[in-house]
PDB file of C-alpha atoms in Angstrom:
ATOM      1  CA  UNK A   1       0.593  -0.418  -0.272  1.00 94.00           C
ATOM      2  CA  UNK A   2       2.940   2.362   0.915  1.00 95.00           C
ATOM      3  CA  UNK A   3       5.044   1.260  -2.111  1.00 96.00           C
ATOM      4  CA  UNK A   4       2.183   2.237  -4.523  1.00 97.00           C
ATOM      5  CA  UNK A   5       1.920   5.909  -2.277  1.00 96.00           C
ATOM      6  CA  UNK A   6       5.215   6.549  -3.039  1.00 97.00           C
ATOM      7  CA  UNK A   7       4.863   5.847  -7.119  1.00 98.00           C
ATOM      8  CA  UNK A   8       2.015   7.964  -6.953  1.00 97.00           C
ATOM      9  CA  UNK A   9       3.490  11.022  -5.702  1.00 97.00           C
ATOM     10  CA  UNK A  10       7.185  10.171  -8.456  1.00 97.00           C
ATOM     11  CA  UNK A  11       5.561   8.340 -11.007  1.00 97.00           C
ATOM     12  CA  UNK A  12       8.524   6.882 -10.587  1.00 97.00           C
ATOM     13  CA  UNK A  13       8.042   3.566 -13.036  1.00 97.00           C
ATOM     14  CA  UNK A  14      11.171   1.749 -12.114  1.00 97.00           C
ATOM     15  CA  UNK A  15       9.756   2.074  -8.301  1.00 97.00           C
ATOM     16  CA  UNK A  16       6.678   0.563  -9.899  1.00 98.00           C
ATOM     17  CA  UNK A  17       8.176  -2.054 -12.202  1.00 98.00           C
ATOM     18  CA  UNK A  18      10.168  -3.214  -9.160  1.00 97.00           C
ATOM     19  CA  UNK A  19       7.820  -2.939  -6.200  1.00 97.00           C
ATOM     20  CA  UNK A  20       4.990  -5.196  -7.933  1.00 98.00           C
ATOM     21  CA  UNK A  21       8.030  -7.698  -8.249  1.00 97.00           C
ATOM     22  CA  UNK A  22       7.809  -7.842  -4.812  1.00 97.00           C
ATOM     23  CA  UNK A  23       4.766  -7.153  -4.123  1.00 97.00           C
ATOM     24  CA  UNK A  24       3.176 -10.476  -6.793  1.00 97.00           C
ATOM     25  CA  UNK A  25       5.854 -12.452  -4.902  1.00 97.00           C
ATOM     26  CA  UNK A  26       4.748 -11.713  -1.785  1.00 97.00           C
ATOM     27  CA  UNK A  27       1.241 -12.062  -2.366  1.00 97.00           C
ATOM     28  CA  UNK A  28       1.540 -15.429  -4.718  1.00 97.00           C
ATOM     29  CA  UNK A  29       2.845 -16.719  -1.512  1.00 97.00           C
ATOM     30  CA  UNK A  30       0.579 -15.940   1.118  1.00 96.00           C
ATOM     31  CA  UNK A  31      -1.886 -17.392  -1.740  1.00 97.00           C
ATOM     32  CA  UNK A  32      -0.328 -20.604  -1.165  1.00 97.00           C
ATOM     33  CA  UNK A  33       0.250 -20.663   2.374  1.00 96.00           C
ATOM     34  CA  UNK A  34      -2.160 -18.299   4.733  1.00 96.00           C
ATOM     35  CA  UNK A  35      -5.397 -18.406   2.580  1.00 95.00           C
ATOM     36  CA  UNK A  36      -8.473 -20.255   3.764  1.00 94.00           C
ATOM     37  CA  UNK A  37     -10.935 -22.502   2.261  1.00 92.00           C
ATOM     38  CA  UNK A  38     -13.548 -19.876   3.641  1.00 94.00           C
ATOM     39  CA  UNK A  39     -11.091 -16.969   1.678  1.00 95.00           C
ATOM     40  CA  UNK A  40     -10.157 -15.419   4.723  1.00 97.00           C
ATOM     41  CA  UNK A  41      -6.439 -15.076   5.188  1.00 97.00           C
ATOM     42  CA  UNK A  42      -4.590 -16.479   8.521  1.00 95.00           C
ATOM     43  CA  UNK A  43      -2.833 -14.934  10.701  1.00 91.00           C
ATOM     44  CA  UNK A  44      -2.308 -12.741  13.515  1.00 86.00           C
ATOM     45  CA  UNK A  45      -3.723  -8.374  14.246  1.00 83.00           C
ATOM     46  CA  UNK A  46      -1.469  -6.177  11.919  1.00 71.00           C
ATOM     47  CA  UNK A  47      -1.039  -4.278  14.891  1.00 69.00           C
ATOM     48  CA  UNK A  48      -2.684  -6.284  17.889  1.00 66.00           C
ATOM     49  CA  UNK A  49       0.620  -7.573  18.656  1.00 60.00           C
ATOM     50  CA  UNK A  50       0.218  -7.764  22.857  1.00 63.00           C
ATOM     51  CA  UNK A  51      -0.372 -10.956  22.550  1.00 70.00           C
ATOM     52  CA  UNK A  52      -2.388 -11.204  26.649  1.00 71.00           C
ATOM     53  CA  UNK A  53      -4.120  -8.118  25.398  1.00 72.00           C
ATOM     54  CA  UNK A  54      -5.391  -8.541  22.481  1.00 76.00           C
ATOM     55  CA  UNK A  55      -6.117 -12.689  22.545  1.00 81.00           C
ATOM     56  CA  UNK A  56      -7.098 -14.954  24.929  1.00 81.00           C
ATOM     57  CA  UNK A  57      -4.572 -15.845  27.469  1.00 81.00           C
ATOM     58  CA  UNK A  58      -5.727 -19.797  26.355  1.00 84.00           C
ATOM     59  CA  UNK A  59      -4.835 -19.279  23.043  1.00 86.00           C
ATOM     60  CA  UNK A  60      -1.079 -20.680  21.380  1.00 86.00           C
ATOM     61  CA  UNK A  61       1.077 -19.337  19.235  1.00 86.00           C
ATOM     62  CA  UNK A  62      -0.415 -21.728  16.858  1.00 89.00           C
ATOM     63  CA  UNK A  63      -4.234 -20.249  17.130  1.00 90.00           C
ATOM     64  CA  UNK A  64      -2.791 -17.008  16.511  1.00 88.00           C
ATOM     65  CA  UNK A  65      -2.107 -18.005  13.756  1.00 90.00           C
ATOM     66  CA  UNK A  66      -4.354 -19.666  12.463  1.00 91.00           C
ATOM     67  CA  UNK A  67      -6.687 -16.960  13.215  1.00 92.00           C
ATOM     68  CA  UNK A  68      -8.434 -14.921  10.602  1.00 95.00           C
ATOM     69  CA  UNK A  69      -8.366 -10.842  11.449  1.00 95.00           C
ATOM     70  CA  UNK A  70     -10.292  -8.050  10.905  1.00 97.00           C
ATOM     71  CA  UNK A  71      -7.686  -5.604   9.984  1.00 95.00           C
ATOM     72  CA  UNK A  72      -4.924  -8.456   8.465  1.00 95.00           C
ATOM     73  CA  UNK A  73      -7.856  -9.110   6.087  1.00 97.00           C
ATOM     74  CA  UNK A  74      -8.463  -5.645   5.228  1.00 97.00           C
ATOM     75  CA  UNK A  75      -5.042  -5.138   4.155  1.00 96.00           C
ATOM     76  CA  UNK A  76      -5.075  -8.479   2.180  1.00 97.00           C
ATOM     77  CA  UNK A  77      -7.552  -6.687   0.077  1.00 98.00           C
ATOM     78  CA  UNK A  78      -5.556  -3.384  -1.036  1.00 98.00           C
ATOM     79  CA  UNK A  79      -2.367  -5.344  -1.097  1.00 97.00           C
ATOM     80  CA  UNK A  80      -4.288  -6.840  -4.151  1.00 98.00           C
ATOM     81  CA  UNK A  81      -6.708  -4.102  -5.322  1.00 98.00           C
ATOM     82  CA  UNK A  82      -2.618  -2.037  -5.679  1.00 98.00           C
ATOM     83  CA  UNK A  83      -0.962  -4.817  -6.940  1.00 98.00           C
ATOM     84  CA  UNK A  84      -4.189  -4.845  -9.492  1.00 98.00           C
ATOM     85  CA  UNK A  85      -3.691  -0.971  -9.912  1.00 98.00           C
ATOM     86  CA  UNK A  86      -0.096  -1.866 -10.949  1.00 98.00           C
ATOM     87  CA  UNK A  87      -0.055  -4.327 -13.108  1.00 98.00           C
ATOM     88  CA  UNK A  88      -2.918  -2.126 -15.744  1.00 98.00           C
ATOM     89  CA  UNK A  89      -0.193   0.513 -15.401  1.00 98.00           C
ATOM     90  CA  UNK A  90       2.356  -1.568 -16.568  1.00 98.00           C
ATOM     91  CA  UNK A  91       0.720  -3.314 -18.976  1.00 97.00           C
ATOM     92  CA  UNK A  92      -0.131  -6.734 -17.371  1.00 97.00           C
ATOM     93  CA  UNK A  93      -2.971  -8.842 -17.007  1.00 97.00           C
ATOM     94  CA  UNK A  94      -4.531  -7.075 -13.226  1.00 97.00           C
ATOM     95  CA  UNK A  95      -7.696  -9.523 -13.153  1.00 98.00           C
ATOM     96  CA  UNK A  96      -6.424 -12.427 -11.021  1.00 97.00           C
ATOM     97  CA  UNK A  97      -5.281  -9.228  -8.278  1.00 97.00           C
ATOM     98  CA  UNK A  98      -8.955  -8.030  -9.271  1.00 98.00           C
ATOM     99  CA  UNK A  99     -10.743 -11.353  -8.357  1.00 98.00           C
ATOM    100  CA  UNK A 100      -8.467 -12.243  -5.553  1.00 98.00           C
ATOM    101  CA  UNK A 101      -9.068  -8.314  -3.704  1.00 98.00           C
ATOM    102  CA  UNK A 102     -13.128  -8.873  -4.246  1.00 98.00           C
ATOM    103  CA  UNK A 103     -13.437 -13.059  -3.057  1.00 98.00           C
ATOM    104  CA  UNK A 104     -11.375 -11.445   0.699  1.00 98.00           C
ATOM    105  CA  UNK A 105     -13.572  -8.801   0.634  1.00 98.00           C
ATOM    106  CA  UNK A 106     -16.769 -10.647  -0.047  1.00 98.00           C
ATOM    107  CA  UNK A 107     -15.200 -12.602   2.851  1.00 98.00           C
ATOM    108  CA  UNK A 108     -14.715 -10.194   4.833  1.00 98.00           C
ATOM    109  CA  UNK A 109     -18.463  -8.701   4.752  1.00 98.00           C
ATOM    110  CA  UNK A 110     -20.274 -12.403   4.822  1.00 98.00           C
ATOM    111  CA  UNK A 111     -17.839 -14.064   8.152  1.00 98.00           C
ATOM    112  CA  UNK A 112     -16.967 -10.933   9.577  1.00 98.00           C
ATOM    113  CA  UNK A 113     -19.829  -8.822   9.495  1.00 98.00           C
ATOM    114  CA  UNK A 114     -22.447  -8.552  12.573  1.00 98.00           C
ATOM    115  CA  UNK A 115     -24.971  -6.798  11.766  1.00 97.00           C
ATOM    116  CA  UNK A 116     -26.614  -7.164  15.249  1.00 97.00           C
ATOM    117  CA  UNK A 117     -23.805  -4.486  16.412  1.00 96.00           C
ATOM    118  CA  UNK A 118     -22.997  -2.594  12.782  1.00 97.00           C
ATOM    119  CA  UNK A 119     -19.107  -3.574  13.000  1.00 97.00           C
ATOM    120  CA  UNK A 120     -17.328  -6.164  11.249  1.00 98.00           C
ATOM    121  CA  UNK A 121     -15.772  -8.871  14.083  1.00 97.00           C
ATOM    122  CA  UNK A 122     -12.358  -8.583  15.615  1.00 95.00           C
ATOM    123  CA  UNK A 123     -11.404 -12.561  13.801  1.00 94.00           C
ATOM    124  CA  UNK A 124     -12.606 -15.762  13.408  1.00 95.00           C
ATOM    125  CA  UNK A 125     -10.496 -18.461  15.384  1.00 93.00           C
ATOM    126  CA  UNK A 126     -10.305 -21.930  16.923  1.00 89.00           C
ATOM    127  CA  UNK A 127      -8.996 -25.113  15.855  1.00 80.00           C
ATOM    128  CA  UNK A 128     -11.952 -27.606  13.930  1.00 81.00           C
ATOM    129  CA  UNK A 129     -15.160 -24.869  14.583  1.00 88.00           C
ATOM    130  CA  UNK A 130     -14.415 -21.891  13.476  1.00 89.00           C
ATOM    131  CA  UNK A 131     -16.211 -19.275  15.759  1.00 93.00           C
ATOM    132  CA  UNK A 132     -16.276 -15.384  16.335  1.00 95.00           C
ATOM    133  CA  UNK A 133     -14.598 -12.712  17.696  1.00 93.00           C
ATOM    134  CA  UNK A 134     -17.403  -9.942  18.151  1.00 94.00           C
ATOM    135  CA  UNK A 135     -14.812  -7.466  19.987  1.00 92.00           C
ATOM    136  CA  UNK A 136     -13.732  -4.049  18.455  1.00 93.00           C
ATOM    137  CA  UNK A 137     -10.406  -4.095  16.483  1.00 92.00           C
ATOM    138  CA  UNK A 138     -10.468  -0.459  15.700  1.00 92.00           C
ATOM    139  CA  UNK A 139      -7.537  -0.293  13.400  1.00 92.00           C
ATOM    140  CA  UNK A 140      -9.008  -3.630  10.875  1.00 95.00           C
ATOM    141  CA  UNK A 141     -12.854  -1.245  11.192  1.00 97.00           C
ATOM    142  CA  UNK A 142     -11.017   2.342  10.066  1.00 96.00           C
ATOM    143  CA  UNK A 143      -9.092   0.479   6.923  1.00 97.00           C
ATOM    144  CA  UNK A 144     -12.442  -1.305   6.137  1.00 98.00           C
ATOM    145  CA  UNK A 145     -13.858   2.300   5.460  1.00 98.00           C
ATOM    146  CA  UNK A 146     -10.943   4.023   4.348  1.00 97.00           C
ATOM    147  CA  UNK A 147     -10.510   1.070   1.872  1.00 98.00           C
ATOM    148  CA  UNK A 148     -13.836   0.492   0.841  1.00 98.00           C
ATOM    149  CA  UNK A 149     -14.949  -3.136   1.706  1.00 98.00           C
ATOM    150  CA  UNK A 150     -17.286  -1.858   3.806  1.00 98.00           C
ATOM    151  CA  UNK A 151     -20.457  -0.515   1.252  1.00 98.00           C
ATOM    152  CA  UNK A 152     -21.729   3.354   2.107  1.00 98.00           C
ATOM    153  CA  UNK A 153     -24.411   1.641   4.332  1.00 98.00           C
ATOM    154  CA  UNK A 154     -21.762  -0.684   6.240  1.00 98.00           C
ATOM    155  CA  UNK A 155     -19.388   2.409   6.576  1.00 98.00           C
ATOM    156  CA  UNK A 156     -22.009   4.694   8.440  1.00 98.00           C
ATOM    157  CA  UNK A 157     -23.158   2.002  11.035  1.00 98.00           C
ATOM    158  CA  UNK A 158     -19.678   1.466  12.166  1.00 97.00           C
ATOM    159  CA  UNK A 159     -18.536   5.006  12.713  1.00 95.00           C
ATOM    160  CA  UNK A 160     -22.348   5.939  14.299  1.00 96.00           C
ATOM    161  CA  UNK A 161     -21.860   2.514  16.153  1.00 94.00           C
ATOM    162  CA  UNK A 162     -18.113   1.685  17.562  1.00 93.00           C
ATOM    163  CA  UNK A 163     -17.569   1.990  21.115  1.00 92.00           C
ATOM    164  CA  UNK A 164     -16.500   5.381  22.221  1.00 91.00           C
ATOM    165  CA  UNK A 165     -15.323   5.349  25.632  1.00 87.00           C
ATOM    166  CA  UNK A 166     -14.011   7.911  28.409  1.00 86.00           C
ATOM    167  CA  UNK A 167     -10.642   8.443  26.540  1.00 81.00           C
ATOM    168  CA  UNK A 168     -12.592   8.038  22.635  1.00 86.00           C
ATOM    169  CA  UNK A 169     -11.804   4.660  20.960  1.00 87.00           C
ATOM    170  CA  UNK A 170      -9.800   2.055  21.958  1.00 82.00           C
ATOM    171  CA  UNK A 171      -7.556  -1.146  19.994  1.00 83.00           C
ATOM    172  CA  UNK A 172     -10.414  -3.248  20.983  1.00 84.00           C
ATOM    173  CA  UNK A 173     -13.511  -2.985  22.750  1.00 88.00           C
ATOM    174  CA  UNK A 174     -14.469  -4.467  25.034  1.00 86.00           C
ATOM    175  CA  UNK A 175     -10.905  -4.730  26.763  1.00 80.00           C
ATOM    176  CA  UNK A 176     -10.292  -8.170  28.006  1.00 78.00           C
ATOM    177  CA  UNK A 177     -11.539  -8.489  31.915  1.00 81.00           C
ATOM    178  CA  UNK A 178      -8.377  -8.592  34.425  1.00 80.00           C
ATOM    179  CA  UNK A 179      -5.470  -7.617  31.454  1.00 75.00           C
ATOM    180  CA  UNK A 180      -3.728  -3.855  31.216  1.00 72.00           C
ATOM    181  CA  UNK A 181      -5.065  -2.044  28.277  1.00 67.00           C
ATOM    182  CA  UNK A 182      -3.594  -2.234  25.080  1.00 62.00           C
ATOM    183  CA  UNK A 183      -1.028   0.860  25.925  1.00 63.00           C
ATOM    184  CA  UNK A 184      -2.602   1.072  28.492  1.00 57.00           C
ATOM    185  CA  UNK A 185      -5.363   2.793  26.885  1.00 58.00           C
ATOM    186  CA  UNK A 186      -3.546   5.565  24.219  1.00 53.00           C
TER     187      UNK A 186
END
């Protein structure tokens, strides 16, 4: 995503070509190794890395790696969209990247949207039987709005129904009882 933003500012075609190859290789590896059958991608949150403050204590590293986090999936969606745009400029076939992005977006909206809450679930977790973590994840929700994973109606609901505490929006909500809050309520 940052590589695309840099290209938009500089117009540096060498940068675009180099970035395209790196991003394409990375996304191909991800597609082969961490894409789940349900269309989501496995992996820890891109920013909730203080594990005991954002994941239940019982979850092992394997459980976290197998979870399917909202923010991480939104970034995979946007990375495929970026690769699609790069491919179009470079005269490459962008179809695969557009299809992958759309599949991720559909999976996020089908599997993580919580109609009763008006925002997406933090992640799916479990081993054989996947469950939703019904917590709100601020970064994932924000990126879903910014990158248009959420349609206009969902975006408005996320914005209007995001849990706000005395000090603003927390990284996750509700925080895990008995655990110091992530970034000390920052």
